[in-house]
Each structure stands twice: as structure tokens, then as C-alpha cells.
mmCIF file of C-alpha atoms in Angstrom:
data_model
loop_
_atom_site.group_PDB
_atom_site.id
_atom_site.type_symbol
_atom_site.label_atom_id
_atom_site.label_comp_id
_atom_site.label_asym_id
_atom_site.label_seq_id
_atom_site.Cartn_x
_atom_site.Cartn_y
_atom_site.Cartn_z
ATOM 1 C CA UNK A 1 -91.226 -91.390 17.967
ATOM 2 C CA UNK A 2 -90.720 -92.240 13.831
ATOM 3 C CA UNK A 3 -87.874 -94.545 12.653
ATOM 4 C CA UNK A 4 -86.387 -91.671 11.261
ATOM 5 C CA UNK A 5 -86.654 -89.809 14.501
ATOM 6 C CA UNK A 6 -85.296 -92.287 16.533
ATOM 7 C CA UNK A 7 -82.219 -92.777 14.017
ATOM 8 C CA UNK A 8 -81.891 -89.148 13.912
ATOM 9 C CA UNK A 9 -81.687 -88.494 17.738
ATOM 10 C CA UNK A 10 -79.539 -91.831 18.122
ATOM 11 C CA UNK A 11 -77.177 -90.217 15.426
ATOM 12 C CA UNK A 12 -76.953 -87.116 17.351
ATOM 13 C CA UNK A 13 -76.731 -88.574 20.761
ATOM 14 C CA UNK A 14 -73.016 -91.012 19.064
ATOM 15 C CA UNK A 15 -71.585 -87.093 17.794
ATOM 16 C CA UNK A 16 -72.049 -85.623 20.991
ATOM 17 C CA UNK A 17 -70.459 -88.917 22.896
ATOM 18 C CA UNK A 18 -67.822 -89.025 20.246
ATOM 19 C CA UNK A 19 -66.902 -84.970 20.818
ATOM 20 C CA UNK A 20 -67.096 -85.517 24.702
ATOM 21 C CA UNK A 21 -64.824 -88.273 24.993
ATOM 22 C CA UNK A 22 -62.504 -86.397 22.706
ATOM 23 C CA UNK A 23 -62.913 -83.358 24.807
ATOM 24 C CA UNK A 24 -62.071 -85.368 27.976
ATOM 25 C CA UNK A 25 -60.587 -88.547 27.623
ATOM 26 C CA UNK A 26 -58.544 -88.253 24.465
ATOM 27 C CA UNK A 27 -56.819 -85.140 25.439
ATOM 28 C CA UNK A 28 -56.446 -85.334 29.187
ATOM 29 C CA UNK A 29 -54.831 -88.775 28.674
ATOM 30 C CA UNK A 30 -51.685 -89.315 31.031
ATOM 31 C CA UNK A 31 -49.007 -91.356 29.145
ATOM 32 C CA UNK A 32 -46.056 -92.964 30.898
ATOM 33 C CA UNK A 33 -42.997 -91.191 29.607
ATOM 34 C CA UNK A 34 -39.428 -92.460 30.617
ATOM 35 C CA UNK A 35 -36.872 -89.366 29.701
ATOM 36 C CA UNK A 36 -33.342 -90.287 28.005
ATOM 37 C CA UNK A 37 -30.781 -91.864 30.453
ATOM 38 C CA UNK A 38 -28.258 -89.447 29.368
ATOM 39 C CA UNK A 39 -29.064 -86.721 31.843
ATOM 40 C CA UNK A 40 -27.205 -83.643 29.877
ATOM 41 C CA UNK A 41 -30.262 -84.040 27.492
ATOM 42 C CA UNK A 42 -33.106 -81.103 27.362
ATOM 43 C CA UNK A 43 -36.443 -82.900 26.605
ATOM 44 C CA UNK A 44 -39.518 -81.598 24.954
ATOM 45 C CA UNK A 45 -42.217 -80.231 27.375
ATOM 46 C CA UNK A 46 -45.236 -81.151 24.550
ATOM 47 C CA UNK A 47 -46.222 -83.716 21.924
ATOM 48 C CA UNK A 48 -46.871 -82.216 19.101
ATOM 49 C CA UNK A 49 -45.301 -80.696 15.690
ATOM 50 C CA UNK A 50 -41.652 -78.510 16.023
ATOM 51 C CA UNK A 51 -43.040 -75.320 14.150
ATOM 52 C CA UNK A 52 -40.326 -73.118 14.751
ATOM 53 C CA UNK A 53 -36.659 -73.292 16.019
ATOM 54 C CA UNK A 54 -36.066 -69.669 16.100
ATOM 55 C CA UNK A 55 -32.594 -67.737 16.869
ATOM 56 C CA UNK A 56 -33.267 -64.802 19.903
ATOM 57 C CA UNK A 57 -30.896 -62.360 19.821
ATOM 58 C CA UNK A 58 -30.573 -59.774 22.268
ATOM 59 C CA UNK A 59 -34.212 -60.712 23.787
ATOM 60 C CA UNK A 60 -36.253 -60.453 20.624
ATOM 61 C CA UNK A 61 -37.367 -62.967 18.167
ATOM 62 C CA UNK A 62 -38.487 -62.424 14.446
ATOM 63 C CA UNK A 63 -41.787 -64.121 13.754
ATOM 64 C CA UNK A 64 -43.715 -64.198 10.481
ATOM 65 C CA UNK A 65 -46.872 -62.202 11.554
ATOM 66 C CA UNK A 66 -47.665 -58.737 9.456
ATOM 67 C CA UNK A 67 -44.311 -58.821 7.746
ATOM 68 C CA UNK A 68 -42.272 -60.642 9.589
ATOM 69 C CA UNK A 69 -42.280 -58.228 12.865
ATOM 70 C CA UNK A 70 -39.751 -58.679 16.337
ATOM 71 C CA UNK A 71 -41.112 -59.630 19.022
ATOM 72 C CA UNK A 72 -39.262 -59.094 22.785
ATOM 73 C CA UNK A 73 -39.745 -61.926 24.847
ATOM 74 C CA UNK A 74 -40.607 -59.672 27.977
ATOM 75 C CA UNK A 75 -42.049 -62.558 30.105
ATOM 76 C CA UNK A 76 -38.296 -63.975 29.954
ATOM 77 C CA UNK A 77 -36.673 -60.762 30.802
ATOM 78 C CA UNK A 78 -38.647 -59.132 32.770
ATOM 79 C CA UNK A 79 -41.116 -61.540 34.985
ATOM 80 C CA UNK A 80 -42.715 -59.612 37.836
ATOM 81 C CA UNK A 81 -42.661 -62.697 40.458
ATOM 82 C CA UNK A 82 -38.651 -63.253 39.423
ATOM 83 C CA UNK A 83 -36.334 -62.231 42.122
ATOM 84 C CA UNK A 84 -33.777 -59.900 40.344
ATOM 85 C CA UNK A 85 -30.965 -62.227 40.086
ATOM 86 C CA UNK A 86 -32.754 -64.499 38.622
ATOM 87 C CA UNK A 87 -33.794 -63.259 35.512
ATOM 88 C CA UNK A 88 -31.624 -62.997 32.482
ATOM 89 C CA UNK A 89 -30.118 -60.067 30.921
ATOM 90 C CA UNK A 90 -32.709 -57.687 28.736
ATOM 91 C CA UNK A 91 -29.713 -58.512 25.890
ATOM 92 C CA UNK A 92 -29.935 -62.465 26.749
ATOM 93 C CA UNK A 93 -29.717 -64.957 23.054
ATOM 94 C CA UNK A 94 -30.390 -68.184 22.445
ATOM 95 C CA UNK A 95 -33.427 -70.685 20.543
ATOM 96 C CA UNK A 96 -36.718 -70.665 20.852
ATOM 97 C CA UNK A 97 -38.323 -73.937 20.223
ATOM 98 C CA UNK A 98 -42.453 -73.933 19.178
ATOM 99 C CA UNK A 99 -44.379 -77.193 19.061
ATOM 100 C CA UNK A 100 -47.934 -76.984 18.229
ATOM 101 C CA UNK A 101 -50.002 -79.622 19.832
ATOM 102 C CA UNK A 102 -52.888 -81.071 17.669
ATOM 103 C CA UNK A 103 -56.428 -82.257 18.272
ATOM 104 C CA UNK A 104 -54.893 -85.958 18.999
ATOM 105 C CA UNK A 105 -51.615 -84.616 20.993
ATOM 106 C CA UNK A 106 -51.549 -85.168 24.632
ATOM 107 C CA UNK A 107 -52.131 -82.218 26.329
ATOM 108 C CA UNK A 108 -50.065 -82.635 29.620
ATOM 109 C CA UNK A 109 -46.631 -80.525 29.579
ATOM 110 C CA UNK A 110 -43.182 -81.682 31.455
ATOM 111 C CA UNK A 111 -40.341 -79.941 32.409
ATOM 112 C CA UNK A 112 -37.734 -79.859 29.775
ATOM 113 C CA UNK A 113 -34.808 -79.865 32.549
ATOM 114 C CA UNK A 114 -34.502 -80.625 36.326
ATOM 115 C CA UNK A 115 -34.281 -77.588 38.041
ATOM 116 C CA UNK A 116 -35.458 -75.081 40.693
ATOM 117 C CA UNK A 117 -38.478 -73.219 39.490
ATOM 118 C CA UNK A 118 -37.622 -69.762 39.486
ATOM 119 C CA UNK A 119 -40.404 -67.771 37.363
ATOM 120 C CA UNK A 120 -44.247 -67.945 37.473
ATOM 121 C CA UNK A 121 -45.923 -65.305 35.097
ATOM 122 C CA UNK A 122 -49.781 -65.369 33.781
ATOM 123 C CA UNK A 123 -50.082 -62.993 30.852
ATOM 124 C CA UNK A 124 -54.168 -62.422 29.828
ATOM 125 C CA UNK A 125 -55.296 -62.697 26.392
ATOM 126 C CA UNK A 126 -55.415 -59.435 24.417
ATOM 127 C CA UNK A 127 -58.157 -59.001 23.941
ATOM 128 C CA UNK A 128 -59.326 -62.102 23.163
ATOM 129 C CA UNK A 129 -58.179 -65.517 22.175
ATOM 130 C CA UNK A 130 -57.385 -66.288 18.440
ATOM 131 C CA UNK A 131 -57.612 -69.493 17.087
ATOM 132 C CA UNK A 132 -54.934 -71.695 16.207
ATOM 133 C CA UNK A 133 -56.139 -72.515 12.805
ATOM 134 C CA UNK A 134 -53.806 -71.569 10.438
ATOM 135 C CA UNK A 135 -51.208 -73.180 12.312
ATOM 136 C CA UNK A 136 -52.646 -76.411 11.466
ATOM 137 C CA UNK A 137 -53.637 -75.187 8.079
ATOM 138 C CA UNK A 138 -50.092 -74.054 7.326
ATOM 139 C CA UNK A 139 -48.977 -77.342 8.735
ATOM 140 C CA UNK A 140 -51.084 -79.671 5.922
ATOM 141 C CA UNK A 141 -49.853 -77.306 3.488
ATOM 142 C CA UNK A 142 -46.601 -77.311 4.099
ATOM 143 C CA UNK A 143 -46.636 -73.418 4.253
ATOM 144 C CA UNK A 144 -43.533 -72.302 5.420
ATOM 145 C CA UNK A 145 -42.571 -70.691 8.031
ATOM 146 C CA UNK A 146 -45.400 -72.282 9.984
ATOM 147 C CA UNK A 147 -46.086 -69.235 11.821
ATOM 148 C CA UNK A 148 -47.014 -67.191 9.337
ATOM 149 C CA UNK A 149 -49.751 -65.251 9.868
ATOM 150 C CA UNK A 150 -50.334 -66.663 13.321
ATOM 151 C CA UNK A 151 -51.794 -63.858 15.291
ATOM 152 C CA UNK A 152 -52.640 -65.676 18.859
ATOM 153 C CA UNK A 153 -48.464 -65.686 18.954
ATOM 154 C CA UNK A 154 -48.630 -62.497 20.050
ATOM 155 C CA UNK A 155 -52.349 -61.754 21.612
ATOM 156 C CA UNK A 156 -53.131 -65.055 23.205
ATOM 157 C CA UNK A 157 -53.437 -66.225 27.267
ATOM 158 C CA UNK A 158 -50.155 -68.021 27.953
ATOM 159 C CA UNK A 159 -48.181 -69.093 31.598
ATOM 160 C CA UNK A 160 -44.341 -69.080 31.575
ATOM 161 C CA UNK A 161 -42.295 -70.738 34.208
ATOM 162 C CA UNK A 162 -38.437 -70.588 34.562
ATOM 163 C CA UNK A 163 -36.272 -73.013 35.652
ATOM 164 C CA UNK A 164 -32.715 -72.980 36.831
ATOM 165 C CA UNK A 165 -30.535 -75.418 35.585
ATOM 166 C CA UNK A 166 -27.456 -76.853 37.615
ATOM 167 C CA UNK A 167 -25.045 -74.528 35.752
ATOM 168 C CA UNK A 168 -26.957 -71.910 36.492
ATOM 169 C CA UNK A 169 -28.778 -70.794 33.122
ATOM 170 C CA UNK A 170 -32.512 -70.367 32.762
ATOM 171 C CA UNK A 171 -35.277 -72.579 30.941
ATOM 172 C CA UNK A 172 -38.439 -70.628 30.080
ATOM 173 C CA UNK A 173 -42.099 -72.832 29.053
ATOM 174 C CA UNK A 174 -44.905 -70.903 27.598
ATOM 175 C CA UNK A 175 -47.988 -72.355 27.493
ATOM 176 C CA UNK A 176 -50.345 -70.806 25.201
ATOM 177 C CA UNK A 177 -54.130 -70.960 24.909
ATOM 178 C CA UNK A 178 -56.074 -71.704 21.983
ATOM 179 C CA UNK A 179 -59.330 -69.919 21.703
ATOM 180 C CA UNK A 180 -60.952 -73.374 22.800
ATOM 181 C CA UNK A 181 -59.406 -73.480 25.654
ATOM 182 C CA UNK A 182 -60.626 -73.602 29.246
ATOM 183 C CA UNK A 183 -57.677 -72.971 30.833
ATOM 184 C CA UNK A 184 -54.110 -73.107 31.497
ATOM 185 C CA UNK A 185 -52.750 -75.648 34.370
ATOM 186 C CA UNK A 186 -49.438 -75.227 36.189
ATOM 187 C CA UNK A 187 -49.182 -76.968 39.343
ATOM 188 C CA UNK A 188 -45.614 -75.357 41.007
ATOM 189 C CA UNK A 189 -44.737 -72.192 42.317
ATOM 190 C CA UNK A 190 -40.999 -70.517 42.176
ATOM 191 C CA UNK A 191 -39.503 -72.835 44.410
ATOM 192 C CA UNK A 192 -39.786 -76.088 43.711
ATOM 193 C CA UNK A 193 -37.514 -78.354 42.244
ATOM 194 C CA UNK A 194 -38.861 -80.548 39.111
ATOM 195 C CA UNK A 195 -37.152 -83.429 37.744
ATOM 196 C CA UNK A 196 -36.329 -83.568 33.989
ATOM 197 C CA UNK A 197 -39.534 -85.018 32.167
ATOM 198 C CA UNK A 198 -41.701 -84.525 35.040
ATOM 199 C CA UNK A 199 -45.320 -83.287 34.708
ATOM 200 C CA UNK A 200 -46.693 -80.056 35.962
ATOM 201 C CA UNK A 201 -49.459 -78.680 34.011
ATOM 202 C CA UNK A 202 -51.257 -79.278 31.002
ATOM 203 C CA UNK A 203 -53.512 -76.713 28.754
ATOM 204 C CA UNK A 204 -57.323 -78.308 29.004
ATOM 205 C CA UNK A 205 -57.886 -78.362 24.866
ATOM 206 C CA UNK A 206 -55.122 -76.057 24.433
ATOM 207 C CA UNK A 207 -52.608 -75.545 21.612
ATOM 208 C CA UNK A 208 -49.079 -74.405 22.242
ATOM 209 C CA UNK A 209 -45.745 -75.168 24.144
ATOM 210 C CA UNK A 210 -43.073 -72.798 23.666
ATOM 211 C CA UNK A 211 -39.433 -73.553 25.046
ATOM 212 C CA UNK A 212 -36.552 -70.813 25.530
ATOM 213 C CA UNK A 213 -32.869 -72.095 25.798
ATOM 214 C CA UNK A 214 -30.230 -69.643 26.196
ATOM 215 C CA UNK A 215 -26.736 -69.929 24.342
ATOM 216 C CA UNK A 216 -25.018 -70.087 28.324
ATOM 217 C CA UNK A 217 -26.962 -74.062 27.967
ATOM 218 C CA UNK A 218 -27.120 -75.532 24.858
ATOM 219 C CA UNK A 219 -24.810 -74.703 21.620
ATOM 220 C CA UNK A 220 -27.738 -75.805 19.254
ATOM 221 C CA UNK A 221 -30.984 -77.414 18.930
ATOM 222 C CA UNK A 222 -31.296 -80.830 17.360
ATOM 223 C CA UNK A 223 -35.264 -80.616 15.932
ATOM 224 C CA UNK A 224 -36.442 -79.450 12.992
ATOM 225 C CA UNK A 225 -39.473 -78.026 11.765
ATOM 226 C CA UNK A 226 -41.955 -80.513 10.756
ATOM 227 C CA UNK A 227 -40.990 -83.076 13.113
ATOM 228 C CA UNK A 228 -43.344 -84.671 15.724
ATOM 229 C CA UNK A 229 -41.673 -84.636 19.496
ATOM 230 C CA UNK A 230 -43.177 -86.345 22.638
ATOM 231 C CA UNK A 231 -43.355 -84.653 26.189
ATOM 232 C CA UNK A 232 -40.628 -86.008 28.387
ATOM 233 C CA UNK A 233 -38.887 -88.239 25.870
ATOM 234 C CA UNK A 234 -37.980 -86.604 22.649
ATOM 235 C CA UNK A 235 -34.316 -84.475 22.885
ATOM 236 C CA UNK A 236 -34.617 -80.669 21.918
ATOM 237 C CA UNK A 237 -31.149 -80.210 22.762
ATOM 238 C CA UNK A 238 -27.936 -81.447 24.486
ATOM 239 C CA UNK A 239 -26.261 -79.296 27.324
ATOM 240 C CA UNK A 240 -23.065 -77.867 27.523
ATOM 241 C CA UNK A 241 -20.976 -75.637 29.628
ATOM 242 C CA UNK A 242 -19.265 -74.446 27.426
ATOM 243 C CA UNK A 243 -20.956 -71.114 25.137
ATOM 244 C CA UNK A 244 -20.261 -71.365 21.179
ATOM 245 C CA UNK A 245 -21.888 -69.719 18.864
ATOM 246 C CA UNK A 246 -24.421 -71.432 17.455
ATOM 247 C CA UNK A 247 -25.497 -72.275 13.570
ATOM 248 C CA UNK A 248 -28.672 -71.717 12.158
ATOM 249 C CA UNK A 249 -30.265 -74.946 11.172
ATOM 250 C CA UNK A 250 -30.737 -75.913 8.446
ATOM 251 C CA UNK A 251 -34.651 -76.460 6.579
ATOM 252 C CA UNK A 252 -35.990 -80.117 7.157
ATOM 253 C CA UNK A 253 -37.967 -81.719 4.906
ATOM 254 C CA UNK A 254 -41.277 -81.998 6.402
ATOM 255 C CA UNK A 255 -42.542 -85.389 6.820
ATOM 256 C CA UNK A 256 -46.075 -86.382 6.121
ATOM 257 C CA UNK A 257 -48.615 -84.850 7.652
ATOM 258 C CA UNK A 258 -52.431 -85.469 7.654
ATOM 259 C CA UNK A 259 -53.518 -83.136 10.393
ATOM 260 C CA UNK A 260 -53.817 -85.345 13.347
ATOM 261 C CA UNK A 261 -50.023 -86.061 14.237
ATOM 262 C CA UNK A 262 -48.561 -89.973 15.168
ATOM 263 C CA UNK A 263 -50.632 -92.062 17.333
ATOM 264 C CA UNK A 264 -49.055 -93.572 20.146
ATOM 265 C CA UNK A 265 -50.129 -96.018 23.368
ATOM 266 C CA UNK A 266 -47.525 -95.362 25.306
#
């Protein structure tokens, strides 16, 4: 074989290393995370960027897809493994928290609250997966909302668990698939009872971790768009058992961004 062979297959054989242990290594990496002492705090169940903190009102939530459209959140309100009782009311309100994981995010989700699993629903993609892209194009733009035109919001593969917190009110996680993706991971069944930060699933080279708190838990959301949250450790919200009526928040201003989101050892 030439020189320019050899340097040419040795140059090939480093990219396809490099994408493997990207594929594998950097985004099945397992963390240690150590959730908040304060235990009336709702973690994040991904690492990644806050794209939306949206207000739900009566079950359906606006999103900025072919002129701004409603969308009802039927896996919430109407899960076909739920037991009656334990799924909210068709009219239920509350936030809806997005956080788009990118190529450098860990991939493994955690349970936002301690609580009895209560929902497990698997919706197939329809009819395909869409990629993720503009989310992370609108995110080094700074194209606001962040979910505009973001079609896979609607059409792709996603897994939703419930959980019941001690007061009663339900959690919902929604994992959603990139196009990319091999598949979605959720290791419980309704149930059983997961601690607040623990792990129970991950999306292998997947993109999306939506979280659903109803008014009955939290009177507002403390992220913003923009900001970067960690699985386990960063507070969404604090709990209350009390309902107000919550604010809208207000616009952050969105921190740096280069694409690849904060690195972090631990």
C-alpha cells in the first residue's frame, strides 16, 4: 500500500473510532448525580437545554409548529395502561417543561420526583422519525420560541411514564426519539416506586425529555429557556400543597451557546 494510501485509510480508520466512541461511550456515560437535600424540590429528568416552559391549560398546549397550533397532551389524559383513578382530568393545567439534549448531553433520564409509577405508554412514530435539527439550529441562533418549526414534537416515537407524588398529583416524562435513535429505554412498570433523581431509562442517541407538572404540585417553574439543567440535580420546580395560580415567566436571556452544551465530569 502507497504513503498516501496508508495515511488515507489510517485517517479513515481515527473518524470512524472517533464517531463510535461518541456513539457509545460519550453518550451512554453514567454520571453520579446527588439530588438537592431539600426534598420538596422537582428535579430535571435530562441534561440538556430548557427549550420551552409552556402553560397547559385545560389539557392542551400551544406549540410553534405551522402557526402556532394546540396540541392535547392525550398520553397524560388518557393513557391506556392507567387505571382510571389515576389519570388526571381531560381539563387538567399546569407547565410543561422541554429540555433538548445535545450531541454531548448525557443521555440517561431520572425521575423528577419520588413516587409510585402509575403510567407506562409507548406511542410509535408517525410515520417516521424527524430529525431534531432545527432545534439545535434554532438554539445557536437564538430563534425564539425554540420550537418553532419543530415537527418530530408532534410525529416522533416517545414513552411517557406517570408518577404519583405523596400529595397525590401526577408527574408525566416523555421521552422522545430523534430520527437517530435506536431506541427508547424505560426500565419500570406501573408499580414501582422511584426515588427522586433516580435513573430508569435513557434514549440510546436520542434527543428529548419532556416533563408535565400540574398546578395541584407546583405554583411555578423556576427555569428558563436557554438554560442548561442536569438530570437528577438541577430544580425545575419547588412543591407545594397549596394550588395558586401561576405567572407566566418571564423571557430569559439566553446564555451562550455554541452547540454542544457545558461539559461536565461529574
Amino acid at each position: 500500500m502507497t504513503r498516501p494510501r496508508a495515511a488515507a485509510a489510517a485517517a479513515a480508520a481515527a473518524v470512524i473510532a472517533g464517531y463510535s466512541y461518541w456513539r457509545s461511550a460519550a453518550f451512554l456515560r453514567d454520571p453520579t448525580r446527588i439530588p438537592p437535600e431539600d426534598e420538596d424540590t422537582v428535579v430535571a429528568a435530562a441534561d440538556g437545554y430548557v427549550t420551552y416552559v409552556k402553560r397547559v391549560e385545560h389539557g392542551e398546549v400551544p406549540v410553534a409548529i405551522k402557526k402556532r397550533r394546540s396540541i392535547t397532551l392525550t398520553e397524560y389524559v388518557g393513557a391506556a395502561d392507567a387505571d382510571p383513578s389515576d389519570r388526571p382530568d381531560p381539563g387538567v393545567s399546569g407547565w410543561l417543561v422541554g429540555t433538548y439534549m445535545t450531541e454531548h448531553s448525557v443521555h440517561r433520564n431520572r425521575a423528577p420526583i419520588a413516587g409510585t409509577v402509575t403510567v407506562r405508554e409507548h406511542r410509535g412514530a408517525a410515520p417516521f422519525n424527524r430529525s431534531m435539527a432545527r432545534m439545535t439550529a434554532n438554539l445557536v441562533l437564538r430563534q425564539r420560541p425554540f420550537d418553532r418549526e419543530c415537527e418530530y414534537l408532534l410525529t416522533n416515537e416517545r414513552l411517557t411514564i406517570g408518577l404519583r407524588h405523596a400529595t397525590g398529583a401526577v408527574v408525566y416524562v416523555t421521552q422522545i426519539a430523534d430520527l437517530w435513535v435506536d431506541r427508547i429505554v424505560a426500565h419500570t412498570r406501573p408499580g414501582d416506586r422511584l426515588a427522586r433523581g433516580e435513573q430508569y431509562g435513557l434514549i440510546r442517541f436520542g434527543s428529548q425529555c419532556d416533563v408535565f407538572l400540574p398546578d395541584s404540585l407546583v405554583p411555578a417553574v423556576d427555569v428558563r429557556p436557554g438554560q442548561y439543567v442536569w438530570a437528577g440535580e438541577s430544580v425545575l420546580a419547588r412543591v407545594t400543597t397549596a394550588a395558586r395560580t401561576p405567572t407566566e415567566p418571564d423571557e430569559p436571556t439566553v446564555s451562550t451557546i455554541r452547540g454542544l452544551g457545558p461539559r461536565r465530569t461529574t
